[in-house]
Amino acid sequence: MMASSYSAKEEDGHHSGSAGLGGTAIRTRKPDNTAFKQQRLPAWQPILTAGTVLPAFFIIGLIFIPIGIGLFVTSNNIKEFEIDYTGTDMSSPCFNCSQSFSWNSTTPCRCVLFFSLDQPFESNVFMYYGLSNFYQNHRRYVKSRDDSQLNGDERSLKEPSKECEPYRTNENKPIAPCGAIANSMFNDTLDLFYIDPNGTQTQIPFIKKGIAWWTDKHVKFRNPSSSNPNLTAVFIDTAKPVNWRKPVYELDTDPENNGFINEDFIVWMRTAALPTFRKLYRIIQKKNNMTPTLPRGNYSLEVTYNYPVRSFEGRKRMILSTISWMGGKNPFLGIAYITVGSICFFLGVVLLFIHHKYGNRNNSSDIPN
Amino acid sequence: PMIGFFGRSMARETGESGETKSTKVKKHKRRKSKKESKTRIVHANILYDLTKGGDNPNRHYANNKIKTTKYTLLSFLPKNLFEQFHRFANVYFVFIALLNFVPVVNAFQPELALAPVVFILSVTAIKDLWEDYRRHRSDKEINHMDCLVYSRNEKQYVEKYWKELRVGDFIRLRCNEILPADVLLLSSSDPDRLCHIETATLDGETNLKQRQVVRSFIDLDCEFDPFKYNSVIECEKPNNDLNRFRGYIIHRSGRRDGLYKDNLLLRGCTIRNTEEAVGIVIYAGHETKAMLNNNGPRYKRSKLERQMNVDVFWCVVILLVMCLFSAIGHGLWMFQYGDKRPVFDVLSPEGTDLSPVVSAIYLFLTMIIVFQVLIPISLFVSIEIVKICQVYFIHQDMELYDEETDSHLQCRALNITEDLGQMQYIFSDKTGTLTENKMVFRRCTVAGVEYSAVNQYKIEAPNLTVAPGAEPKPNGPAFCPNTLPSLFMYHSEKDITPDPQLMDKVNECSSQMEFMRFHSQPLNQIPPDLCDIFDFFIALTICNTVVVSSPNQPRQKVGRPTTRNYLLSSPSAESTLTKLNEEKRPEHDLQHAFSPTRPNFEKTKALAQDECELRYEAESPDEAALVYAARAYKCALVGRLPDQVTVELPHLGKLSFELLHTLGFDSTRKRMSVVVKHPLTEQITVYSKGADSVIMDLIRPGTDDCKGKRQRKILYKTQNYLNLYAADGLRTLCIAKKVLSKEEYASWLQHHLEAETAIQRREELLFESALRLETNLQLLGATGIEDRLQDGVPETIASLRKAGLQIWVLTGDKQETAINIAYACKLLDPEEEIITLNADSQEACAVLLENSLHYIQAKFLCNPRPDPQAARDYAGIHFSSPVCSPASSGHSSPFLVHRLGLVIDGRTLAYALDKSLEDDFLAVARSCRSVLCCRSTPLQKSMVVKLVRNKLKVMTLAIGDGANDVSMIQVADVGVGISGQEGMQAVMASDFALPRFRYLQKLLLVHGHWCYSRLANMILYFFYKNAMFVALIFWYQFYCGFSGSAMVDQWYLIFFNLMFSAFPQLITGTLDKDVSAETLQELPQLYMNGQNSEEYKPYMFWMNMIDAFYQSLICFFIPYFAYVDSDVDLFTWGTPITTLALFTILLHLGIETKTWTLMNWMSIGFSIALFFTVALCYNASCPTCFSPSNTYWIMQKLLGDPIFYLLCVVTPIAALLPRYI
């Protein structure tokens, strides 16, 4: 502080000295006259007048309403079928399965549901299972996984992260895959049969690959020591999750879809955002251009009922849906666009009316305050 | 300020109560008791140099190494953290970050949660470190400056670093050297044993001050020899009073000599005009007065910040409510499942079941962490950044730059810029603030005869008698401002045209005197009026503390060889006493004093020509004006020494007056006196000069008929002229003299010496002593000095008043002068009535106030009495019957204030400020358009400010330029100093320093308005932004079982505030202009916006909260319905919400921004780009590293999803739609 004041004084002396002597190069403390320093930067002042607001409203309205209609139509063109197979009703074929079932039972319970499609599903059909009241977004649940283990890290396989507690070890063996998410994996099996008008049932072929994100399948999830094709050996010192029937290396017979890179598993591990959600189960590919993927008619859904939802009053659904460029069926966005567009348009009209009626008087008082 | 007239009265009175030390000086104290004693004893170091260490009695004192740094390398971290944790917010955020380390409640990765706190702390720490480093460098520079220190071994002065200096060292100082420590002056190369110093670094005053060699060393003819020094100095402990130093020097012989502040050279001052000086270090390093005075910058909290803190508190309440709600919700959610544990309800790590209550409690803590963003962690840092930018722009404003003095506005307080936009009352000093404080001598009256320097402006015969204290008639024609213009013509203080009549008289007088002296006739044969004229000019010339210097050799004192022999007759008390006894010697001296007499008259004339160029450096401009005036009448001051003043007169040549005493100016006495021995009459004469009110009371006309009659006549006439002068806005001073007989003087001197040598109560005793001397004076005359108005003052006042500011002028000047200046600067309007309050007693004052109140009530037909309850209803009154609204705090516009002016004088003010009357006083004062307090002391000024501030709960601004305004400046919410003529003390105490009063207009109306509206909007926006963001997560709790889960990834959550949305608001907070500078200046009414806090009212906080909740509902539920019952996963759903929130928040800011510059566009573009860049990088970087976040490739995926874009278009528009309506 002292020094700065000394030096300041000296500088002053110097300045005045040089000014006195030379008189040409006077360095004053005068601020620079720049637009920035004088706060005179060129600026755009959006003053909200009828002239600017009204067109904005109309433009928004005129753009939004067509978009909304387009979205709405697109969404309505999507075919969707949904069937609940929870079996809470006495009449439901799956009632017995839902009642008797617990995680520990060994014998699979099967039930068959019949349904009919009124309209043919033309393009690829996506088959989802839907769960309700299932809080996959619960804070402790979401955390309960070990990404390193799922990424094939050997050390994490043997020594899973603490986040997995209490599903980390079982009988002193590390659980693979550890954590609550994996432990609660959806394990119902759904099969779809087309019932010909003549009564014969044909199983509809499913594609079970390509249902997970490409990055998940190829980057995020990896089997430990992927060079070793023998998954049984890889997972030798690990325990299966408590609720699972079979160990992770027996999820599928296809080595490309087994272990941690099993796509059903990967899909399950991507925790849903909301308590009512659906997850992609299978894809029914369109065969050729001539016949629809799922023709109109009767179908039967054969459920291997493994997954208990009664403890949390959950519901289980099977959903068949075609998709468009904007995904699944959801008319909301179209409605939202139409609503916002209409409001804007309506406001525009009202304001125009007001402006037309009272505008002349207010023209002069444009002083902002 | 009358008070700032002659000298500077230190506003700060250091408490002396604690010093009850014994006066008995124990000569040989033990070392142990020395530490506890209340004095400091300094021995010369060279006596102890041989006995290394141990024995040196000075070793306990601080050395001269200074260290102003706060930290060392080791202590930086702990100490800085400790300091930062004094701010409550920091503690809160650290607490939350640490909470994350508790596994049961943690919400984020613990390390990540620390990031914002660490970021904020480290930004502050780096700033502190940099500042400290700068201090360290400057310390080092100072510590390594050179000075000459006497070394025992080398028997000469050797160069040493400042830091090696110790108490007790002898140092030699050369011209233009800076003093390294507080040094007692022992020897000077100056023939008069003086040393001149410049104290600019201490108080900004550039005039030279004389310092004197310690009395016992004055006689030393040869050079000072440190080896012969064997005295001991006892003085006060180090203290910060620059104007006080007391102590003794005890010689081996046992003789004691007093030490005064005149003997002490202060660290930081510069030696001028003195080739060499030697002194002993008394205080070194941190114990020097300069360092003890070196306080850090002031910290004030602005009104806006106080308001903001209330809302921060509300945020905490909202936070707690939200957390509590979630916790209860979670408990209930858990409870509904009963014993059936669903698979998604994970057990605790130990595998045990958590009861709903326990998990609710845990959840409460978790929610505090998740919702922490609601308390804006970066708000405080952002506000500081914005304020620094605002200060920068105010600094840079060209219109606040004064070409003449090459100075611009200084913001000394960095954190109250927005207060400038909320001022309601301005308290202004008059002299130097409204006026130039460049004094020009205008006219004088001597012995009852008026002499006017301005010919064209004649005063009418003084028939109009205004008895002192009488109430001037309201609206009276006596104060017609039409006669004023001639007063305010431009004149420099040296440019005086002498009145020919007076000039003749002066000539005649001195020629007569010369004649008489030549013929050795007694001088009392000269007619008394001539004698008075002579005395009058002598008084003008010598009764001051002006230093004479010659301009062609700046800072070189005018040498005068003839005075050598006078050195023997120092003003030292003892010698004066002896001299009084020896009658002959002075006569002998006098012969010498008249050396340049007739024979070499030509030479003197040449010399006089030369000396006309002499420059006078006075402590106050009035003094200089008077000396210049006297010189214009050929009575020139040519030299001043501590013990003698030399005056040059026509015919008489140079006359030397032996200066026996100077009784300096102080604000209580309001006068100063010198005691001199008149060289012609040999009489001991007292010349006094002071405010007319005090001097007139001290005049005692002679008792004998003839003389007394004349005296009374003079008194009467002078009083009339004084009133006229004052009516013209001139500053008046009375000059008086008194002749003392030898006996009288001797007896007074006795007392005075006692007072001088007293260590305790010295000031008090000296004051009493002065009072004893200054009685029974004989009036010589009076002077009228003009003080011109500064440029643009009336316009500034008019526009400030239009802006709804109440302007009070508090001045030390006479009532009439003040009223006149008030008219001139449009403070008072000739059309408005003036209520004048002059009372002699408490009761009279009470009655007056009561009457005025009734008068106002009667006149304006309503009741403006502000009893506390009613005060709050003023707003209501204001709307119902605007005519009646008194000038209440925030709700009045200038048109509603009565057209009344209030004038009150100092004495009445003292009564009015009494507890019992202050409410009445305020009631009267607030209904008046302008208030003028005359004759007020510095203390009263600050009391008035304090009263208004505390009672009316308004924002006050005090503006002043002199030391007498310091207390007022410090009391007000915002203190403004004018860096004008009267030194720097006001500036040092102020928050803002202006070169001119008129700059106040732009500072308040434009910068104040901008700063306030910018900051207010930014703070509101901050609250909105955080609430909006946090509410998103809150809504989500309804869909995740109140489990504290967040769909916004923890990284976005934590860096949203800190990075993604930080820049645009800073730019807007710094650059936005709601109204252009031109409009603000043209329409000062816009300022009322800030006065009434219209940009930031409590309801606005809640409006913003509601807005935030609405927007967050939109931003949450549009994506919710768009994705409901789909296969969307947590973060693929949460990332669009984050994006939407960012867009909405930025667009919201866009709507709030009134002025769009390139910077705004760039910052918004940058924010969006930053968000996407960070998101893309983060989502691509590592699939497994950020557990539990699972955000790999999400943003990339979203960018390929049309729904994402559709959402981004519709949601912000829907969210902001209400803003347009």
PDB file of C-alpha atoms in Angstrom, chain B residues 541-737:
ATOM      1  CA  THR B 541      -0.002  39.217   6.986  1.00  0.00           C
ATOM      2  CA  ILE B 542       1.258  37.526  10.083  1.00  0.00           C
ATOM      3  CA  CYS B 543      -1.739  35.974  11.742  1.00  0.00           C
ATOM      4  CA  ASN B 544      -1.575  32.725   9.793  1.00  0.00           C
ATOM      5  CA  THR B 545       0.651  29.772   9.132  1.00  0.00           C
ATOM      6  CA  VAL B 546       1.492  30.539   5.535  1.00  0.00           C
ATOM      7  CA  VAL B 547       4.831  29.281   4.264  1.00  0.00           C
ATOM      8  CA  VAL B 548       6.654  31.411   1.776  1.00  0.00           C
ATOM      9  CA  SER B 549       8.407  29.866  -1.138  1.00  0.00           C
ATOM     10  CA  SER B 550       9.698  31.113  -4.400  1.00  0.00           C
ATOM     11  CA  PRO B 551       8.317  29.601  -7.544  1.00  0.00           C
ATOM     12  CA  ASN B 552      11.368  29.656  -9.773  1.00  0.00           C
ATOM     13  CA  GLN B 553      13.109  27.279  -7.441  1.00  0.00           C
ATOM     14  CA  PRO B 554      10.204  25.219  -6.327  1.00  0.00           C
ATOM     15  CA  ARG B 555      10.286  24.135  -2.763  1.00  0.00           C
ATOM     16  CA  GLN B 556      13.264  26.279  -1.940  1.00  0.00           C
ATOM     17  CA  LYS B 557      12.814  28.466   0.996  1.00  0.00           C
ATOM     18  CA  VAL B 558      13.688  32.098   0.620  1.00  0.00           C
ATOM     19  CA  GLY B 559      16.895  32.539   2.487  1.00  0.00           C
ATOM     20  CA  ARG B 560      17.528  35.574   4.589  1.00  0.00           C
ATOM     21  CA  PRO B 561      20.999  35.989   6.019  1.00  0.00           C
ATOM     22  CA  THR B 562      20.137  38.834   8.374  1.00  0.00           C
ATOM     23  CA  THR B 563      18.177  36.673  10.707  1.00  0.00           C
ATOM     24  CA  ARG B 564      21.079  34.702  11.992  1.00  0.00           C
ATOM     25  CA  ASN B 565      21.316  36.473  15.290  1.00  0.00           C
ATOM     26  CA  TYR B 566      17.678  35.865  15.925  1.00  0.00           C
ATOM     27  CA  LEU B 567      18.269  32.249  16.322  1.00  0.00           C
ATOM     28  CA  LEU B 568      19.465  32.879  19.799  1.00  0.00           C
ATOM     29  CA  SER B 569      16.155  34.314  20.813  1.00  0.00           C
ATOM     30  CA  SER B 570      14.101  31.304  20.102  1.00  0.00           C
ATOM     31  CA  PRO B 571      10.508  31.125  21.177  1.00  0.00           C
ATOM     32  CA  SER B 572      11.720  28.722  23.796  1.00  0.00           C
ATOM     33  CA  ALA B 573       9.855  29.535  26.918  1.00  0.00           C
ATOM     34  CA  GLU B 574      12.781  30.005  29.190  1.00  0.00           C
ATOM     35  CA  SER B 575      14.592  32.331  26.901  1.00  0.00           C
ATOM     36  CA  THR B 576      11.533  34.450  26.366  1.00  0.00           C
ATOM     37  CA  LEU B 577      11.183  34.844  30.062  1.00  0.00           C
ATOM     38  CA  THR B 578      14.740  35.902  30.445  1.00  0.00           C
ATOM     39  CA  LYS B 579      14.379  38.258  27.597  1.00  0.00           C
ATOM     40  CA  LEU B 580      11.486  39.907  29.268  1.00  0.00           C
ATOM     41  CA  ASN B 581      13.706  40.687  32.119  1.00  0.00           C
ATOM     42  CA  GLU B 582      16.472  42.052  30.023  1.00  0.00           C
ATOM     43  CA  GLU B 583      15.031  45.141  28.528  1.00  0.00           C
ATOM     44  CA  LYS B 584      17.920  46.114  26.423  1.00  0.00           C
ATOM     45  CA  ARG B 585      18.562  43.205  24.260  1.00  0.00           C
ATOM     46  CA  PRO B 586      15.449  43.203  22.135  1.00  0.00           C
ATOM     47  CA  GLU B 587      16.115  46.796  21.274  1.00  0.00           C
ATOM     48  CA  HIS B 588      19.480  45.816  20.100  1.00  0.00           C
ATOM     49  CA  ASP B 589      18.003  43.116  18.016  1.00  0.00           C
ATOM     50  CA  LEU B 590      15.510  45.431  16.565  1.00  0.00           C
ATOM     51  CA  GLN B 591      18.204  47.581  15.171  1.00  0.00           C
ATOM     52  CA  HIS B 592      19.259  44.628  13.194  1.00  0.00           C
ATOM     53  CA  ALA B 593      15.800  43.882  12.115  1.00  0.00           C
ATOM     54  CA  PHE B 594      15.632  47.132  10.292  1.00  0.00           C
ATOM     55  CA  SER B 595      18.838  46.642   8.455  1.00  0.00           C
ATOM     56  CA  PRO B 596      17.658  47.190   4.924  1.00  0.00           C
ATOM     57  CA  THR B 597      16.720  50.799   5.404  1.00  0.00           C
ATOM     58  CA  ARG B 598      16.794  53.794   3.249  1.00  0.00           C
ATOM     59  CA  PRO B 599      20.322  53.842   1.959  1.00  0.00           C
ATOM     60  CA  ASN B 600      19.802  50.806  -0.167  1.00  0.00           C
ATOM     61  CA  PHE B 601      16.237  51.439  -1.040  1.00  0.00           C
ATOM     62  CA  GLU B 602      16.825  50.855  -4.712  1.00  0.00           C
ATOM     63  CA  LYS B 603      18.125  47.461  -3.985  1.00  0.00           C
ATOM     64  CA  THR B 604      15.137  46.555  -1.903  1.00  0.00           C
ATOM     65  CA  LYS B 605      12.876  47.658  -4.639  1.00  0.00           C
ATOM     66  CA  ALA B 606      14.586  45.343  -7.033  1.00  0.00           C
ATOM     67  CA  LEU B 607      14.336  42.678  -4.450  1.00  0.00           C
ATOM     68  CA  ALA B 608      10.704  43.463  -3.895  1.00  0.00           C
ATOM     69  CA  GLN B 609      10.105  43.051  -7.578  1.00  0.00           C
ATOM     70  CA  ASP B 610      11.632  39.699  -7.286  1.00  0.00           C
ATOM     71  CA  GLU B 611       9.752  38.816  -4.224  1.00  0.00           C
ATOM     72  CA  CYS B 612       6.480  39.704  -5.785  1.00  0.00           C
ATOM     73  CA  GLU B 613       6.844  36.349  -7.337  1.00  0.00           C
ATOM     74  CA  LEU B 614       6.848  34.746  -3.935  1.00  0.00           C
ATOM     75  CA  ARG B 615       4.443  31.940  -3.526  1.00  0.00           C
ATOM     76  CA  TYR B 616       2.402  31.437  -0.428  1.00  0.00           C
ATOM     77  CA  GLU B 617       1.502  27.984   0.653  1.00  0.00           C
ATOM     78  CA  ALA B 618      -1.309  28.008   3.106  1.00  0.00           C
ATOM     79  CA  GLU B 619      -3.151  25.265   4.821  1.00  0.00           C
ATOM     80  CA  SER B 620      -6.422  26.811   3.846  1.00  0.00           C
ATOM     81  CA  PRO B 621      -7.264  28.933   0.850  1.00  0.00           C
ATOM     82  CA  ASP B 622      -8.655  31.711   3.029  1.00  0.00           C
ATOM     83  CA  GLU B 623      -5.285  32.318   4.582  1.00  0.00           C
ATOM     84  CA  ALA B 624      -3.610  32.516   1.241  1.00  0.00           C
ATOM     85  CA  ALA B 625      -6.288  34.882  -0.020  1.00  0.00           C
ATOM     86  CA  LEU B 626      -5.728  37.212   2.897  1.00  0.00           C
ATOM     87  CA  VAL B 627      -1.973  37.202   2.499  1.00  0.00           C
ATOM     88  CA  TYR B 628      -2.260  37.859  -1.197  1.00  0.00           C
ATOM     89  CA  ALA B 629      -4.691  40.650  -0.437  1.00  0.00           C
ATOM     90  CA  ALA B 630      -2.295  42.227   2.004  1.00  0.00           C
ATOM     91  CA  ARG B 631       0.427  42.021  -0.578  1.00  0.00           C
ATOM     92  CA  ALA B 632      -1.763  43.814  -3.062  1.00  0.00           C
ATOM     93  CA  TYR B 633      -1.818  46.616  -0.527  1.00  0.00           C
ATOM     94  CA  LYS B 634       1.961  46.487  -0.457  1.00  0.00           C
ATOM     95  CA  CYS B 635       2.129  44.763   2.843  1.00  0.00           C
ATOM     96  CA  ALA B 636       3.917  41.642   1.783  1.00  0.00           C
ATOM     97  CA  LEU B 637       4.891  38.649   3.755  1.00  0.00           C
ATOM     98  CA  VAL B 638       8.412  37.793   2.746  1.00  0.00           C
ATOM     99  CA  GLY B 639       9.572  35.252   5.244  1.00  0.00           C
ATOM    100  CA  ARG B 640       8.349  33.065   7.990  1.00  0.00           C
ATOM    101  CA  LEU B 641      10.338  31.216  10.582  1.00  0.00           C
ATOM    102  CA  PRO B 642       9.016  29.520  13.653  1.00  0.00           C
ATOM    103  CA  ASP B 643      10.036  32.442  15.781  1.00  0.00           C
ATOM    104  CA  GLN B 644       9.795  35.354  13.453  1.00  0.00           C
ATOM    105  CA  VAL B 645       7.799  36.773  10.611  1.00  0.00           C
ATOM    106  CA  THR B 646       9.177  39.271   8.168  1.00  0.00           C
ATOM    107  CA  VAL B 647       6.916  41.737   6.466  1.00  0.00           C
ATOM    108  CA  GLU B 648       7.845  44.183   3.817  1.00  0.00           C
ATOM    109  CA  LEU B 649       6.105  47.523   3.799  1.00  0.00           C
ATOM    110  CA  PRO B 650       6.440  50.540   1.594  1.00  0.00           C
ATOM    111  CA  HIS B 651       8.762  53.136   3.047  1.00  0.00           C
ATOM    112  CA  LEU B 652       9.448  51.075   6.117  1.00  0.00           C
ATOM    113  CA  GLY B 653      11.133  48.240   4.319  1.00  0.00           C
ATOM    114  CA  LYS B 654      11.347  44.906   5.962  1.00  0.00           C
ATOM    115  CA  LEU B 655      10.028  44.608   9.448  1.00  0.00           C
ATOM    116  CA  SER B 656      10.639  41.531  11.514  1.00  0.00           C
ATOM    117  CA  PHE B 657       8.085  40.564  14.072  1.00  0.00           C
ATOM    118  CA  GLU B 658       9.266  38.334  16.810  1.00  0.00           C
ATOM    119  CA  LEU B 659       6.744  35.552  16.973  1.00  0.00           C
ATOM    120  CA  LEU B 660       6.221  34.597  20.572  1.00  0.00           C
ATOM    121  CA  HIS B 661       3.304  32.240  20.229  1.00  0.00           C
ATOM    122  CA  THR B 662       0.938  30.931  17.677  1.00  0.00           C
ATOM    123  CA  LEU B 663      -2.366  29.752  19.012  1.00  0.00           C
ATOM    124  CA  GLY B 664      -3.503  27.650  16.131  1.00  0.00           C
ATOM    125  CA  PHE B 665      -6.940  27.437  14.720  1.00  0.00           C
ATOM    126  CA  ASP B 666      -9.403  24.970  16.060  1.00  0.00           C
ATOM    127  CA  SER B 667     -13.007  24.396  15.293  1.00  0.00           C
ATOM    128  CA  THR B 668     -14.264  25.073  18.783  1.00  0.00           C
ATOM    129  CA  ARG B 669     -12.610  28.425  19.176  1.00  0.00           C
ATOM    130  CA  LYS B 670     -13.096  29.230  15.502  1.00  0.00           C
ATOM    131  CA  ARG B 671     -10.212  31.646  15.577  1.00  0.00           C
ATOM    132  CA  MET B 672      -6.464  31.804  15.690  1.00  0.00           C
ATOM    133  CA  SER B 673      -4.093  34.228  17.298  1.00  0.00           C
ATOM    134  CA  VAL B 674      -0.489  35.126  17.190  1.00  0.00           C
ATOM    135  CA  VAL B 675       1.454  36.831  19.933  1.00  0.00           C
ATOM    136  CA  VAL B 676       4.185  39.006  18.579  1.00  0.00           C
ATOM    137  CA  LYS B 677       6.485  41.653  19.734  1.00  0.00           C
ATOM    138  CA  HIS B 678       5.780  44.694  17.652  1.00  0.00           C
ATOM    139  CA  PRO B 679       9.083  45.938  16.224  1.00  0.00           C
ATOM    140  CA  LEU B 680       7.996  49.546  16.170  1.00  0.00           C
ATOM    141  CA  THR B 681       6.154  49.938  19.404  1.00  0.00           C
ATOM    142  CA  GLU B 682       7.976  47.240  21.322  1.00  0.00           C
ATOM    143  CA  GLN B 683       4.634  46.205  22.675  1.00  0.00           C
ATOM    144  CA  ILE B 684       3.569  42.642  23.022  1.00  0.00           C
ATOM    145  CA  THR B 685       0.620  42.437  20.713  1.00  0.00           C
ATOM    146  CA  VAL B 686      -1.935  39.751  20.130  1.00  0.00           C
ATOM    147  CA  TYR B 687      -3.482  39.586  16.665  1.00  0.00           C
ATOM    148  CA  SER B 688      -6.583  37.492  16.355  1.00  0.00           C
ATOM    149  CA  LYS B 689      -8.516  36.483  13.336  1.00  0.00           C
ATOM    150  CA  GLY B 690     -11.644  34.430  13.336  1.00  0.00           C
ATOM    151  CA  ALA B 691     -15.271  33.941  12.620  1.00  0.00           C
ATOM    152  CA  ASP B 692     -17.196  37.109  13.265  1.00  0.00           C
ATOM    153  CA  SER B 693     -19.595  35.453  15.655  1.00  0.00           C
ATOM    154  CA  VAL B 694     -16.842  34.565  18.085  1.00  0.00           C
ATOM    155  CA  ILE B 695     -14.622  37.572  17.644  1.00  0.00           C
ATOM    156  CA  MET B 696     -17.499  40.027  18.078  1.00  0.00           C
ATOM    157  CA  ASP B 697     -18.275  38.507  21.448  1.00  0.00           C
ATOM    158  CA  LEU B 698     -14.717  38.990  22.572  1.00  0.00           C
ATOM    159  CA  ILE B 699     -14.529  42.617  21.646  1.00  0.00           C
ATOM    160  CA  ARG B 700     -14.581  44.898  24.605  1.00  0.00           C
ATOM    161  CA  PRO B 701     -14.725  48.520  23.701  1.00  0.00           C
ATOM    162  CA  GLY B 702     -12.463  50.617  25.825  1.00  0.00           C
ATOM    163  CA  THR B 703     -13.952  52.010  29.010  1.00  0.00           C
ATOM    164  CA  ASP B 704     -12.675  55.528  28.731  1.00  0.00           C
ATOM    165  CA  ASP B 705     -15.115  57.772  26.945  1.00  0.00           C
ATOM    166  CA  CYS B 706     -13.410  58.921  23.835  1.00  0.00           C
ATOM    167  CA  LYS B 707     -11.792  55.687  22.848  1.00  0.00           C
ATOM    168  CA  GLY B 708     -14.696  53.591  23.968  1.00  0.00           C
ATOM    169  CA  LYS B 709     -17.118  55.641  21.983  1.00  0.00           C
ATOM    170  CA  ARG B 710     -15.050  55.265  18.894  1.00  0.00           C
ATOM    171  CA  GLN B 711     -14.731  51.593  19.496  1.00  0.00           C
ATOM    172  CA  ARG B 712     -18.437  51.126  19.920  1.00  0.00           C
ATOM    173  CA  LYS B 713     -19.040  53.033  16.751  1.00  0.00           C
ATOM    174  CA  ILE B 714     -16.607  50.866  14.869  1.00  0.00           C
ATOM    175  CA  LEU B 715     -18.214  47.819  16.328  1.00  0.00           C
ATOM    176  CA  TYR B 716     -21.649  48.900  15.233  1.00  0.00           C
ATOM    177  CA  LYS B 717     -20.561  49.855  11.751  1.00  0.00           C
ATOM    178  CA  THR B 718     -18.539  46.752  11.269  1.00  0.00           C
ATOM    179  CA  GLN B 719     -21.454  44.610  12.306  1.00  0.00           C
ATOM    180  CA  ASN B 720     -23.593  46.259   9.669  1.00  0.00           C
ATOM    181  CA  TYR B 721     -21.016  45.684   7.020  1.00  0.00           C
ATOM    182  CA  LEU B 722     -20.607  42.115   8.140  1.00  0.00           C
ATOM    183  CA  ASN B 723     -24.285  41.522   7.635  1.00  0.00           C
ATOM    184  CA  LEU B 724     -24.078  43.015   4.205  1.00  0.00           C
ATOM    185  CA  TYR B 725     -21.081  40.937   3.292  1.00  0.00           C
ATOM    186  CA  ALA B 726     -22.840  37.850   4.402  1.00  0.00           C
ATOM    187  CA  ALA B 727     -25.902  38.836   2.431  1.00  0.00           C
ATOM    188  CA  ASP B 728     -23.690  38.954  -0.606  1.00  0.00           C
ATOM    189  CA  GLY B 729     -22.456  35.491   0.051  1.00  0.00           C
ATOM    190  CA  LEU B 730     -19.031  36.562   1.164  1.00  0.00           C
ATOM    191  CA  ARG B 731     -17.173  34.723   3.840  1.00  0.00           C
ATOM    192  CA  THR B 732     -16.475  37.068   6.650  1.00  0.00           C
ATOM    193  CA  LEU B 733     -13.625  37.194   9.074  1.00  0.00           C
ATOM    194  CA  CYS B 734     -12.972  39.620  11.854  1.00  0.00           C
ATOM    195  CA  ILE B 735      -9.574  40.919  12.714  1.00  0.00           C
ATOM    196  CA  ALA B 736      -8.823  42.110  16.198  1.00  0.00           C
ATOM    197  CA  LYS B 737      -5.845  42.951  18.263  1.00  0.00           C
TER     198      LYS B 737
END
